[in-house]
Tab-separated table of C-alpha atoms in Angstrom:
chain	number	residue	atom	x	y	z
A	1	MET	CA	46.819	100.686	55.228
A	2	ASN	CA	49.765	100.340	57.601
A	3	ASN	CA	52.828	100.037	55.534
A	4	GLN	CA	55.054	99.249	58.541
A	5	LYS	CA	57.906	101.324	57.115
A	6	THR	CA	60.012	101.269	60.194
A	7	ASN	CA	60.155	97.378	60.051
A	8	LEU	CA	61.306	97.203	56.460
A	9	PRO	CA	64.977	96.174	55.689
A	10	PRO	CA	67.174	98.429	53.488
A	11	LEU	CA	65.861	98.293	49.987
A	12	GLY	CA	68.119	96.343	47.499
A	13	GLU	CA	69.115	97.592	44.030
A	14	SER	CA	66.545	95.623	42.042
A	15	LYS	CA	65.448	97.780	39.057
A	16	GLY	CA	64.015	95.155	36.893
A	17	ALA	CA	61.191	95.707	34.422
A	18	THR	CA	57.460	95.454	35.416
A	19	ARG	CA	54.343	94.735	33.376
A	20	TYR	CA	50.736	94.327	33.994
A	21	LEU	CA	49.687	91.089	32.271
A	22	VAL	CA	45.902	91.137	31.916
A	23	PRO	CA	44.770	94.826	31.491
A	24	ASN	CA	41.275	94.042	30.515
A	25	ASP	CA	40.166	91.927	33.475
A	26	TYR	CA	40.895	91.587	37.051
A	27	MET	CA	42.982	88.504	38.047
A	28	ALA	CA	44.993	87.932	41.154
A	29	ASP	CA	47.043	85.221	43.367
A	30	PRO	CA	49.142	83.983	40.428
A	31	SER	CA	50.574	80.628	40.534
A	32	VAL	CA	53.048	80.300	37.677
A	33	HIS	CA	54.793	77.340	36.164
A	34	VAL	CA	56.821	76.372	32.928
A	35	PHE	CA	55.338	73.599	31.140
A	36	ASN	CA	56.553	72.414	27.747
A	37	GLY	CA	58.798	75.528	27.526
A	38	ARG	CA	55.918	77.867	27.892
A	39	VAL	CA	54.824	80.038	30.864
A	40	TYR	CA	51.407	79.230	32.214
A	41	ILE	CA	49.627	81.483	34.792
A	42	TYR	CA	46.893	80.102	37.103
A	43	PRO	CA	45.312	83.112	38.937
A	44	SER	CA	42.165	83.657	40.824
A	45	HIS	CA	39.458	85.792	39.196
A	46	ASP	CA	38.150	89.036	40.728
A	47	TRP	CA	34.698	90.657	39.984
A	48	GLU	CA	32.309	93.076	41.644
A	49	SER	CA	30.316	90.721	43.757
A	50	GLY	CA	28.745	93.468	45.728
A	51	ILE	CA	29.520	91.921	49.096
A	52	PRO	CA	30.710	94.383	51.736
A	53	GLU	CA	34.476	94.214	52.577
A	54	ASN	CA	35.461	92.560	55.903
A	55	ASP	CA	38.371	90.758	57.469
A	56	ASN	CA	36.929	87.363	56.623
A	57	GLY	CA	37.440	88.198	52.910
A	58	ASP	CA	33.762	87.592	51.969
A	59	HIS	CA	34.020	90.339	49.322
A	60	PHE	CA	36.494	88.020	47.466
A	61	ASN	CA	33.719	85.950	46.327
A	62	MET	CA	35.559	84.479	43.150
A	63	ARG	CA	33.547	81.985	41.102
A	64	ASP	CA	35.848	80.587	38.276
A	65	TYR	CA	39.436	80.180	36.996
A	66	HIS	CA	40.979	81.302	33.691
A	67	VAL	CA	44.596	80.210	32.537
A	68	PHE	CA	46.833	82.409	30.808
A	69	SER	CA	50.154	81.479	28.813
A	70	THR	CA	53.068	83.247	27.022
A	71	ASP	CA	56.403	82.439	25.609
A	72	ASP	CA	57.718	86.035	26.383
A	73	ILE	CA	56.923	87.266	29.777
A	74	MET	CA	57.927	90.831	29.584
A	75	GLU	CA	56.935	91.697	25.996
A	76	GLY	CA	55.018	88.876	24.318
A	77	GLU	CA	51.316	88.177	23.900
A	78	ILE	CA	49.372	86.754	26.702
A	79	THR	CA	46.993	84.322	25.612
A	80	ASP	CA	43.793	83.745	27.570
A	81	HIS	CA	42.591	80.197	27.348
A	82	GLY	CA	39.339	81.009	28.814
A	83	VAL	CA	37.385	79.681	31.790
A	84	VAL	CA	38.693	76.295	32.980
A	85	LEU	CA	36.792	75.615	35.991
A	86	ARG	CA	33.747	77.068	37.704
A	87	VAL	CA	32.063	76.798	41.099
A	88	GLU	CA	29.015	75.249	39.604
A	89	ASP	CA	31.108	72.403	38.257
A	90	ILE	CA	32.218	71.145	41.517
A	91	PRO	CA	29.794	68.710	43.254
A	92	TRP	CA	30.733	69.729	46.764
A	93	ALA	CA	30.841	73.448	46.201
A	94	GLY	CA	29.674	76.173	48.422
A	95	ARG	CA	31.319	79.515	47.402
A	96	GLN	CA	34.640	81.478	47.126
A	97	LEU	CA	37.017	79.730	44.619
A	98	TRP	CA	40.229	81.234	45.926
A	99	ASP	CA	43.858	80.817	44.974
A	100	CYS	CA	44.956	77.589	43.046
A	101	ASP	CA	48.073	75.816	41.829
A	102	VAL	CA	48.808	73.353	39.171
A	103	ALA	CA	51.324	70.409	38.862
A	104	GLU	CA	52.205	68.028	36.141
A	105	LYS	CA	53.020	64.382	36.440
A	106	ASP	CA	53.327	61.883	33.567
A	107	GLY	CA	51.618	64.113	31.181
A	108	THR	CA	48.586	64.773	33.437
A	109	TYR	CA	47.971	68.249	35.014
A	110	TYR	CA	46.473	68.556	38.531
A	111	MET	CA	44.763	71.630	39.617
A	112	TYR	CA	44.599	72.126	43.428
A	113	PHE	CA	42.064	74.622	44.769
A	114	PRO	CA	40.557	75.886	47.914
A	115	LEU	CA	36.748	76.236	48.055
A	116	LYS	CA	34.257	76.551	50.840
A	117	ASP	CA	31.955	73.597	51.057
A	118	LYS	CA	28.196	73.749	51.767
A	119	ASN	CA	29.010	74.219	55.402
A	120	ASP	CA	31.233	77.283	54.681
A	121	ILE	CA	34.365	75.486	55.613
A	122	PHE	CA	37.435	75.732	53.190
A	123	ARG	CA	38.425	72.253	51.789
A	124	MET	CA	41.005	71.416	49.228
A	125	GLY	CA	39.772	70.084	45.747
A	126	VAL	CA	41.610	68.498	42.834
A	127	ALA	CA	40.693	68.878	39.195
A	128	ILE	CA	42.413	67.077	36.344
A	129	SER	CA	43.261	67.920	32.760
A	130	ASP	CA	45.453	66.431	29.983
A	131	LYS	CA	46.555	69.786	28.978
A	132	PRO	CA	48.154	72.646	31.042
A	133	GLU	CA	45.676	75.060	29.740
A	134	GLY	CA	42.733	72.957	30.790
A	135	PRO	CA	39.873	72.677	30.967
A	136	PHE	CA	39.950	70.879	34.338
A	137	ILE	CA	37.446	68.232	35.609
A	138	PRO	CA	36.975	68.317	39.349
A	139	ARG	CA	36.814	65.125	41.397
A	140	GLU	CA	33.608	64.464	43.297
A	141	HIS	CA	34.988	64.966	46.759
A	142	PRO	CA	37.657	67.127	48.477
A	143	ILE	CA	41.074	65.842	49.585
A	144	MET	CA	40.473	63.800	52.712
A	145	GLY	CA	41.558	65.747	55.801
A	146	SER	CA	42.177	68.913	53.785
A	147	TYR	CA	41.484	72.519	55.220
A	148	SER	CA	42.239	76.156	54.730
A	149	ILE	CA	43.642	77.862	51.662
A	150	ASP	CA	46.435	78.891	49.233
A	151	GLN	CA	47.804	75.618	47.942
A	152	ALA	CA	51.167	75.592	46.336
A	153	VAL	CA	52.775	72.519	44.901
A	154	PHE	CA	56.576	72.013	44.773
A	155	LYS	CA	58.248	69.272	42.836
A	156	ASP	CA	61.775	68.241	44.268
A	157	ASP	CA	64.531	67.161	42.253
A	158	ASP	CA	64.032	63.469	43.213
A	159	GLY	CA	60.551	63.600	41.727
A	160	THR	CA	58.601	63.962	45.036
A	161	TYR	CA	55.770	66.402	45.148
A	162	TYR	CA	54.908	68.406	48.200
A	163	ILE	CA	51.897	70.656	48.709
A	164	TYR	CA	52.008	73.667	51.150
A	165	PHE	CA	48.941	75.377	52.325
A	166	GLY	CA	47.196	77.575	55.047
A	167	GLY	CA	46.114	81.213	55.745
A	168	ILE	CA	44.907	82.827	58.846
A	169	TRP	CA	41.705	84.932	59.436
A	170	GLY	CA	39.552	84.331	56.508
A	171	GLY	CA	41.779	81.292	55.356
A	172	GLN	CA	40.556	79.409	58.566
A	173	LEU	CA	43.876	78.128	59.627
A	174	GLN	CA	43.381	79.304	63.304
A	175	ARG	CA	40.549	76.815	63.406
A	176	TYR	CA	42.867	73.831	63.413
A	177	ARG	CA	45.562	72.186	65.675
A	178	ASP	CA	47.451	69.085	64.645
A	179	ASN	CA	45.137	68.580	61.734
A	180	LYS	CA	41.999	68.474	63.951
A	181	ALA	CA	39.184	71.238	63.884
A	182	LEU	CA	38.823	73.264	67.158
A	183	GLU	CA	35.490	73.980	68.665
A	184	CYS	CA	36.547	77.766	68.611
A	185	ALA	CA	39.377	79.434	66.564
A	186	GLU	CA	42.446	79.990	68.574
A	187	PHE	CA	45.167	82.665	68.088
A	188	PRO	CA	48.431	82.562	70.037
A	189	ALA	CA	49.565	85.296	72.230
A	190	ASP	CA	52.063	87.873	70.876
A	191	ASN	CA	54.926	86.147	72.479
A	192	GLN	CA	54.035	82.730	71.361
A	193	PRO	CA	55.176	81.071	68.204
A	194	ALA	CA	53.072	82.213	65.183
A	195	ILE	CA	50.537	79.883	63.481
A	196	PRO	CA	52.626	77.925	61.010
A	197	PRO	CA	51.776	76.892	57.455
A	198	ARG	CA	51.370	73.167	56.513
A	199	ILE	CA	53.174	70.877	54.268
A	200	ALA	CA	52.320	67.301	53.045
A	201	ARG	CA	54.014	64.942	50.582
A	202	LEU	CA	51.356	64.058	47.978
A	203	ARG	CA	50.284	60.562	47.269
A	204	ASP	CA	51.849	58.893	44.137
A	205	ASP	CA	48.441	59.342	42.288
A	206	MET	CA	48.518	63.083	43.175
A	207	LEU	CA	44.946	62.865	44.515
A	208	GLU	CA	45.416	62.688	48.237
A	209	PHE	CA	47.880	63.398	50.914
A	210	GLY	CA	50.587	60.869	51.156
A	211	GLU	CA	51.042	61.720	54.880
A	212	GLU	CA	49.528	63.776	57.664
A	213	PRO	CA	50.270	67.522	56.999
A	214	ARG	CA	53.028	68.901	59.194
A	215	ALA	CA	53.839	72.357	60.461
A	216	VAL	CA	56.382	74.394	58.576
A	217	LEU	CA	58.477	76.159	61.020
A	218	ILE	CA	59.938	79.544	60.395
A	219	ILE	CA	62.771	80.658	62.678
A	220	ASP	CA	64.761	83.854	63.275
A	221	GLU	CA	68.446	84.499	63.053
A	222	ASN	CA	68.801	82.839	66.671
A	223	GLY	CA	66.879	79.765	65.844
A	224	GLU	CA	63.785	80.782	67.586
A	225	PRO	CA	60.167	80.555	65.992
A	226	ILE	CA	59.003	83.805	64.577
A	227	LYS	CA	56.449	85.090	67.216
A	228	ALA	CA	52.773	85.879	66.738
A	229	GLY	CA	53.245	89.554	67.518
A	230	ASP	CA	56.047	89.917	64.909
A	231	THR	CA	53.643	90.842	62.206
A	232	ALA	CA	56.143	92.247	59.853
A	233	ARG	CA	57.668	88.747	59.581
A	234	ARG	CA	55.190	86.167	60.562
A	235	PHE	CA	53.431	84.023	58.216
A	236	PHE	CA	49.877	84.939	57.217
A	237	GLU	CA	49.051	83.344	53.935
A	238	ALA	CA	50.450	82.627	50.317
A	239	SER	CA	52.994	79.958	50.672
A	240	TRP	CA	55.425	79.310	47.694
A	241	VAL	CA	58.720	77.362	47.414
A	242	HIS	CA	61.342	77.393	44.785
A	243	LYS	CA	64.904	76.297	44.768
A	244	TYR	CA	68.088	78.286	43.794
A	245	ASN	CA	71.717	76.849	43.857
A	246	GLY	CA	70.499	73.911	45.931
A	247	THR	CA	68.711	75.959	48.618
A	248	TYR	CA	64.994	75.980	49.348
A	249	TYR	CA	63.188	79.322	49.451
A	250	PHE	CA	59.978	79.466	51.243
A	251	SER	CA	58.110	82.789	50.607
A	252	TYR	CA	54.805	83.943	52.041
A	253	SER	CA	52.701	87.116	52.710
A	254	THR	CA	52.482	88.802	56.084
A	255	GLY	CA	48.951	89.737	55.447
A	256	ASP	CA	48.047	92.903	57.486
A	257	THR	CA	51.675	94.317	57.264
A	258	HIS	CA	51.668	93.678	53.426
A	259	ASN	CA	55.163	92.344	52.965
A	260	ILE	CA	56.204	89.356	50.682
A	261	CYS	CA	58.988	87.602	52.911
A	262	TYR	CA	61.302	84.683	52.539
A	263	ALA	CA	63.201	82.103	54.511
A	264	THR	CA	65.610	79.519	53.528
A	265	GLY	CA	66.275	75.833	54.425
A	266	ASP	CA	68.017	72.697	53.334
A	267	ASN	CA	65.157	70.336	52.796
A	268	PRO	CA	61.342	70.902	51.766
A	269	TYR	CA	60.097	70.488	55.331
A	270	GLY	CA	62.182	73.228	56.986
A	271	PRO	CA	62.903	74.682	59.390
A	272	PHE	CA	63.159	77.890	57.261
A	273	THR	CA	65.323	80.625	58.647
A	274	TYR	CA	64.019	84.097	57.945
A	275	ARG	CA	66.054	86.209	55.454
A	276	GLY	CA	64.279	89.267	54.472
A	277	VAL	CA	61.466	91.076	52.312
A	278	ILE	CA	61.117	90.370	48.722
A	279	LEU	CA	58.352	92.916	48.010
A	280	THR	CA	57.317	95.830	50.178
A	281	PRO	CA	53.658	96.718	50.439
A	282	VAL	CA	51.556	97.190	47.237
A	283	VAL	CA	48.440	99.367	46.709
A	284	GLY	CA	45.645	96.952	47.925
A	285	TRP	CA	45.165	94.885	51.113
A	286	THR	CA	46.427	91.470	49.895
A	287	THR	CA	49.696	90.302	48.490
A	288	HIS	CA	50.212	87.047	46.752
A	289	HIS	CA	52.833	85.762	44.650
A	290	SER	CA	54.840	83.114	42.838
A	291	ILE	CA	58.443	82.968	41.753
A	292	VAL	CA	59.778	81.218	38.572
A	293	GLU	CA	62.835	80.985	36.276
A	294	TYR	CA	62.388	81.309	32.617
A	295	LYS	CA	64.993	81.519	29.894
A	296	GLY	CA	67.659	82.275	32.311
A	297	LYS	CA	65.996	85.056	34.281
A	298	TRP	CA	64.007	84.963	37.629
A	299	TYR	CA	60.551	86.652	37.893
A	300	LEU	CA	58.169	87.529	40.720
A	301	PHE	CA	54.628	87.468	39.702
A	302	HIS	CA	52.139	89.138	41.974
A	303	HIS	CA	49.241	91.617	42.000
A	304	ASP	CA	48.146	95.209	43.137
A	305	CYS	CA	45.027	97.441	42.858
A	306	VAL	CA	46.377	100.359	41.006
A	307	PRO	CA	44.384	99.739	37.886
A	308	SER	CA	41.180	99.651	39.968
A	309	ASN	CA	42.164	102.798	41.844
A	310	GLY	CA	42.676	101.069	45.054
A	311	LYS	CA	39.678	98.742	45.209
A	312	THR	CA	41.029	95.897	47.206
A	313	TRP	CA	38.661	93.264	45.682
A	314	LEU	CA	39.650	94.296	42.100
A	315	ARG	CA	43.228	93.155	41.556
A	316	SER	CA	45.467	93.190	38.654
A	317	LEU	CA	48.236	90.640	37.544
A	318	LYS	CA	51.684	91.961	37.182
A	319	VAL	CA	55.309	90.743	36.884
A	320	THR	CA	58.563	92.039	37.959
A	321	GLU	CA	62.160	90.745	37.294
A	322	LEU	CA	63.759	89.322	40.498
A	323	GLU	CA	67.349	89.522	41.167
A	324	TYR	CA	69.660	87.660	43.677
A	325	ASN	CA	72.707	88.886	45.514
A	326	PRO	CA	75.954	86.876	45.097
A	327	ASP	CA	75.393	85.344	48.627
A	328	GLY	CA	71.880	84.166	47.476
A	329	THR	CA	69.792	86.704	49.322
A	330	ILE	CA	66.961	88.242	47.219
A	331	GLN	CA	67.167	92.097	46.377
A	332	THR	CA	64.120	93.725	47.786
A	333	ILE	CA	61.570	95.121	45.354
A	334	ARG	CA	59.786	98.418	46.204
A	335	GLY	CA	55.871	97.898	45.959
A	336	THR	CA	53.485	100.437	44.535
A	337	ALA	CA	52.333	101.443	48.057
A	338	ASP	CA	55.852	101.982	49.353
A	339	THR	CA	56.772	105.255	47.789
A	340	GLU	CA	59.735	107.636	48.515
A	341	GLU	CA	58.976	110.217	51.090
């Protein structure tokens, strides 16, 4: 693992508590929301598939989702609501039920998930429930025009819902340009703008895009797009958006350099200006997260591979308290792979 220590900013003073949430199973990629005063965690589910590890992520052959909930993040009981959706429940399914997210509107809960279809192409599906803990019933077809992975839904203060998505390498985002599939995947040169994540407003019924997906631009301190060769800062996967003191925070994983970074903007579409690292590398290849406020405190949910002794395909959910500086910047949290020398 390349921890890219020389590219990391000075660490903040965040010393918040940390907790592993589901010690008896391997869960990862947590999307977390507060519904009806309770915290709900929507992770992917790792298991020993026996598939060799590779850069396309074939060894992450997840096949179902559980839902967990609690009313006390750091000390309370974590309730496992069981399996709420399986690959075999989905009519158009091929394989690999990766990271999902859930949104609520008018008492109905919508789960957005990536899944490879029978042609091994990632599409975005929707499953529906009348309860945040599921079970979720999938629609017969994927969202029209959808592609890639790592869906994250953000509800703005005016009640508009936006969905962010995209991931390169195994997430297949490099296979698309202007929402059209390419004959061959294309990666930009190191001095060209990095491949951007995508955003789309959701239709009022929450079942389809309400507009053509747009690129989400991440820029540096000079207003220039982050370049593809700037691997310690460029987008790789794992979009998440939250709002703090009126500012939009877009956070994401840098993938092969293993940081969780963030950028800020004044609207959901961006552009977002790069601000720094939230979480330095953890034990394990992937880093995927969500950020939520609960009972007056902020929390970073993520995963690492410490309990599985570094097996990258067997990850464990954890949560860490997250703290802001007076100027709105986020204090950097030291990951489990970024140890003192």
